[in-house]
Amino acid sequence: MAGIKSLAVRGIRSFGPEECDEQRISFEKPLTLILGQNGCGKTTIIECLRYAITGQMPPGSRNECFVHDAKVNRSTEVMGQVKLKIVNAKDKQLEVSRSMRVTAYQNKKPKFQTLDSFLSVVDDNGKTKDISSRCADLDVVMHEEIGVPKAILNSVIFCHQEDASWPLDEGKKVKERFDEIFDADKYSDCFDRLRKIRKEYATNIKLLEQGVAHLTEKKEELDKKKLDLVNTETRISEAELKISELSHELKPLTEKINAIETLQKNLLAFESKRDKIKTRLEQNKNVEKDLKGSIQSIYEGSLKELQENIANYGATAKAKQAELEDSYKKNFSFNKEEERIANEKTSNEVKYNKLILLESQNQDKIDKRNVMIVETGKLAEIELDKIETNDEAVNGINAINKKIEELQNKLKEQKAASDLEEKEYQKHVDDCRDALSRHKQKISNKESEIQTTRKEIAKIQKQINEANKSKQKLEALDEKLKTAEADYEKAVSELNPEECQAEINRDEKLMEENENELEELSEKVTKLQKQSAQLKEKDIIEESFKQKDKQLNVLKNKHRTAITELLGHMPEKNFAIAINKIDCEIRNELESMNKKITEKQKEEEQNVLQSSMFIITKYKGQIKDNNCCPLCNRGFDNETEVTDLISQLTTQVLNVPAQLEKVTEELQKTSAKKDDLLSLRSLNDKITSLKETEIPELEKKLEDLDKVGSLKK
Ligand SMILES: Nc1ncnc2c1ncn2[C@@H]1O[C@H](COP(=O)(O)OP(=O)(O)OP(=O)(O)O)[C@@H](O)[C@H]1O
Ligand SMILES: [Zn+2]
C-alpha cells in the first residue's frame, strides 16, 4: 500500500519562510491524527500534501494566499516550499519538492510564481533518479508512480474541507464527479470505439464474402475444366491401350493365317501328286491286265523269234519278274504313300477346319477392331468410312495416333493457356483485393455522404409535408372564400343600401369600442408578461439566495467557534459591525496589556540590576580581601591591578542598565509589533473576507429580495 512518510513545509500559510521555520512531520502507520486549535494549521498540512502530490492549489482563494503573507515579515519576497517523502504501492521511495515565490511591492498586486519542482525516485537497485518539471510533466509522472487516479486524490483522499460537501451537490455535478472518479468516460469511449470497429469489420466481412463467392464461382469453373481435361486424357489413353492390345492380338492371327495358306498350298500340291500317282497306278494295272491277257493269246511270230523269245524268256521273265516286283514294290510304296497322304489329308482337313474357325474368329475380331477404330475415330473426331482392308485399318490407326498426338499437343497448349489464365486470374484477384480496399474506403465516404443526404432528404420531406399542409389549408380557404363570395352576392342582392349604411355605422361604433377594449387588454397583457418575467427572475434569485444561504450556513458553521469565541454569541446580522467592535475592544485591551507588560519588564530589569550590583559588590570585597579572583583563583601581582579590575567592573556595571534599556526597548518594539500583527492577522483576514465578499454579497441578496418583495406586491 502506498503511504506518506514525512512532510517538510516552510513559507506556506502560517508557516514561516526562514530555514529555522521549517516544520517537519513524520507520519505513522497505520494512522496519523493531527490535533490542534482552530487556525493552528491542520488544513494547511492537508493542503500541502495535496499540493505536493497533485500540484493543485486549495480551492476558493487566490494562489498568493497559499504562500506565507509577505506583509508579516515586512519583506517584498517570500519563498514557499513543500517537501514530501512517499512510499508507493511497489515500495519505491519517492521524494517530491515543489517551490513557489510571491513578490509583493507596495501598491502593487502581489505576483505569484511556481518555481522548479523535482521528483526523485529510488528504484529497486537503490539508485535515485531525479526528474525536473522542466523535462517532464511532473503531475503525470507522480500519478503514474503513486498509481492513484487524479480524481480520487482530488475528490476523495485530499478533498478540501471547503469542497467536502460535493456529494450533497446537484445531481448532475455529483454524477460528473463520480464519472471522473470511476473514469466512466473511458468506458463509454471504449464502447463507442468497439461499436465502430465492429461495424467496420462487419462491412469488410460482407465485401470480402462477396469477393470470395465470386472467386469460388471462378474456381468451380476452372475445376470443371480441369476435370474435363483429365477425362479426355484418360479416354485417349484407354483408346491407345485398346489399340495396342488389338494390334498385339492381331499379330499371331496373321501369322497363323499365313501358315494356313502355306499348308493349303502344300495340300494342293500333294493332292495333285496323289492324282498323278493314282492315274499312273491305274495305267500300270491296265498294262498288267493287258499283259496277263496277252500271255494267253497266241504268239504270232517266227519260231526263231519265239525260240529266241523262249530262250530269252528266262531273262525276259526274270527282267519282267524284277519289273513286276519293282512295280509291286512301287505299288506298295504308293499305297503306303497314299495312306500317309490320306492321313495327312484328314489331319490337314482338321487343321483346315480349325483354321477356318480361327479365320472366322479373326474376321470377327478384325471387324470388331475396325468398328473400334471407327468408334475411336469418331471419338477423335476423324471421318472414317467403313474399314474393310488391313491397310485401311493401319491408316485409321495412324490417323488416330496422329489425332492423339495433336490432342496431346493441344492439351499441352491448353494447359499452358490455362496456367496463363490462372496467373491472370491470380493477378485479377490481387487487383480485386486492392480495388476492394479502395472501394471500402469509398464506401465509407459514400455512407457518410448518404447519411448527410438522408438528413437533407428528411428535411426536404418535412418541408414538402408542410407545403402540402399549407396547400390543403389554401384549398380550404379558397372554398371558404367562394362560399363567402356567394354569401356576399346573396347579401348584396337581398340588402338595401340605407339599412346597410346604418348597420355599418353601428358596426363601426362597435368596432371602436372593441378597439379601445383591445388596447386596454393588450396593456394588461404586457403588464402580466412583465410580471411573469419578474416572477421568473424572482424564482431564480430565490434559488441563488437559497444557495448563498447554504454557503452562508457553511461559512457560519466554519467560523462559528471563532466568532462565538470572539463575540460570546453568534450574531444573526451585521457581522462586520460586531467584528469591528470586537476589533476595537481587542486593540484597547492589547494596548493596556502591553503597557502592563512594559511596566513588569522594567520592574524585572530593576530586580536584575540590583541583584547584579549586589553580586559585583560582593565580588569586589572578595577580590580586595583575598587578593585573588574569586572565580578562577588567579592571584594578582600588585594592588594597582586589583584596583584597575574593580574600576573596570564598576564602569561596566554602570553601563549595563543603559544598554539593557536600549536593547529591551528595541525588543519590546519589535515583539509588540509582531504580536500585534499576528493577532490581528487572522482577524484581519476574516474581516476583509467578510467585508470584501460575504457582506456585499449578502447585501446584494437582501436588495434582490427586497426587490422581489416589492415586485410581488
Ligand atoms: N498567506 C498567509 N500568511 C500567513 N498566515 C496565513 C496565511 N494564510 C493563512 N494563514 C494563517 O494560517 C492559519 C490557517 O490555518 P488552518 O486553516 O490550516 O488551521 P486549521 O487548524 O485547519 O484550523 P481549523 O480548525 O479552523 O480548520 C490561520 O491562522 C491563518 O491566519
Ligand atoms: Zn577570574
Tab-separated table of C-alpha atoms and ligand atoms in Angstrom, residues 11-16 34-47 63-72 160-161 558-559 561-562 678 680-683 685-686, ligand 1:
chain	number	residue	atom	x	y	z
A	11	GLY	CA	6.658	29.600	3.768
A	12	ILE	CA	3.112	28.220	3.315
A	13	ARG	CA	0.121	29.929	5.037
A	14	SER	CA	1.098	30.450	8.698
A	15	PHE	CA	4.416	28.525	8.378
A	16	GLY	CA	7.330	30.972	8.225
A	34	ILE	CA	-3.480	15.756	13.644
A	35	LEU	CA	-4.973	17.646	16.572
A	36	GLY	CA	-4.821	21.356	17.311
A	37	GLN	CA	-6.697	24.542	17.996
A	38	ASN	CA	-8.545	26.376	15.254
A	39	GLY	CA	-6.159	28.168	12.961
A	40	CYS	CA	-3.113	26.197	14.091
A	41	GLY	CA	-2.558	24.851	10.566
A	42	LYS	CA	-4.222	21.431	10.270
A	43	THR	CA	-5.910	22.266	6.995
A	44	THR	CA	-2.627	23.725	5.776
A	45	ILE	CA	-0.941	20.347	6.247
A	46	ILE	CA	-3.615	18.617	4.168
A	47	GLU	CA	-3.344	21.370	1.543
A	63	ASN	CA	-2.778	31.471	-5.338
A	64	GLU	CA	-0.738	34.056	-3.423
A	65	CYS	CA	-2.853	33.392	-0.296
A	66	PHE	CA	-1.359	29.899	-0.164
A	67	VAL	CA	2.091	31.350	0.419
A	68	HIS	CA	3.044	32.963	3.749
A	69	ASP	CA	1.999	36.619	3.679
A	70	ALA	CA	4.888	38.899	2.787
A	71	LYS	CA	3.467	41.673	4.953
A	72	VAL	CA	4.017	39.622	8.105
A	160	HIS	CA	-10.513	20.084	0.750
A	161	GLN	CA	-12.837	20.905	3.647
A	558	LYS	CA	-16.933	27.011	9.870
A	559	HIS	CA	-16.307	30.234	11.690
A	561	THR	CA	-16.428	28.700	17.062
A	562	ALA	CA	-14.088	31.575	16.166
A	678	LEU	CA	-0.034	38.070	14.332
A	680	LEU	CA	-4.575	40.927	14.052
A	681	ARG	CA	-3.702	38.820	11.066
A	682	SER	CA	-6.369	36.137	11.358
A	683	LEU	CA	-8.906	38.693	12.475
A	685	ASP	CA	-8.309	38.047	7.198
A	686	LYS	CA	-11.729	37.185	8.412
B	1	LIG	N1	-0.807	33.695	3.488
B	1	LIG	C1	-0.750	33.537	4.811
B	1	LIG	N2	0.275	34.051	5.524
B	1	LIG	C2	0.319	33.904	6.862
B	1	LIG	N3	-0.598	33.249	7.581
B	1	LIG	C3	-1.634	32.700	6.945
B	1	LIG	C4	-1.759	32.820	5.512
B	1	LIG	N4	-2.900	32.184	5.156
B	1	LIG	C5	-3.466	31.690	6.280
B	1	LIG	N5	-2.716	31.989	7.331
B	1	LIG	C6	-2.975	31.618	8.734
B	1	LIG	O1	-2.847	30.191	8.798
B	1	LIG	C7	-3.825	29.685	9.656
B	1	LIG	C8	-4.695	28.756	8.858
B	1	LIG	O2	-4.568	27.521	9.412
B	1	LIG	P1	-5.535	26.353	9.019
B	1	LIG	O3	-6.719	26.857	8.343
B	1	LIG	O4	-4.694	25.336	8.378
B	1	LIG	O5	-5.880	25.896	10.500
B	1	LIG	P2	-6.752	24.691	10.967
B	1	LIG	O6	-6.022	24.058	12.043
B	1	LIG	O7	-7.138	23.884	9.830
B	1	LIG	O8	-7.996	25.458	11.502
B	1	LIG	P3	-9.496	24.961	11.630
B	1	LIG	O9	-9.523	24.035	12.815
B	1	LIG	O10	-10.267	26.199	11.830
B	1	LIG	O11	-9.800	24.302	10.351
B	1	LIG	C9	-4.667	30.783	10.139
B	1	LIG	O12	-4.237	31.157	11.405
B	1	LIG	C10	-4.398	31.907	9.147
B	1	LIG	O13	-4.469	33.169	9.755
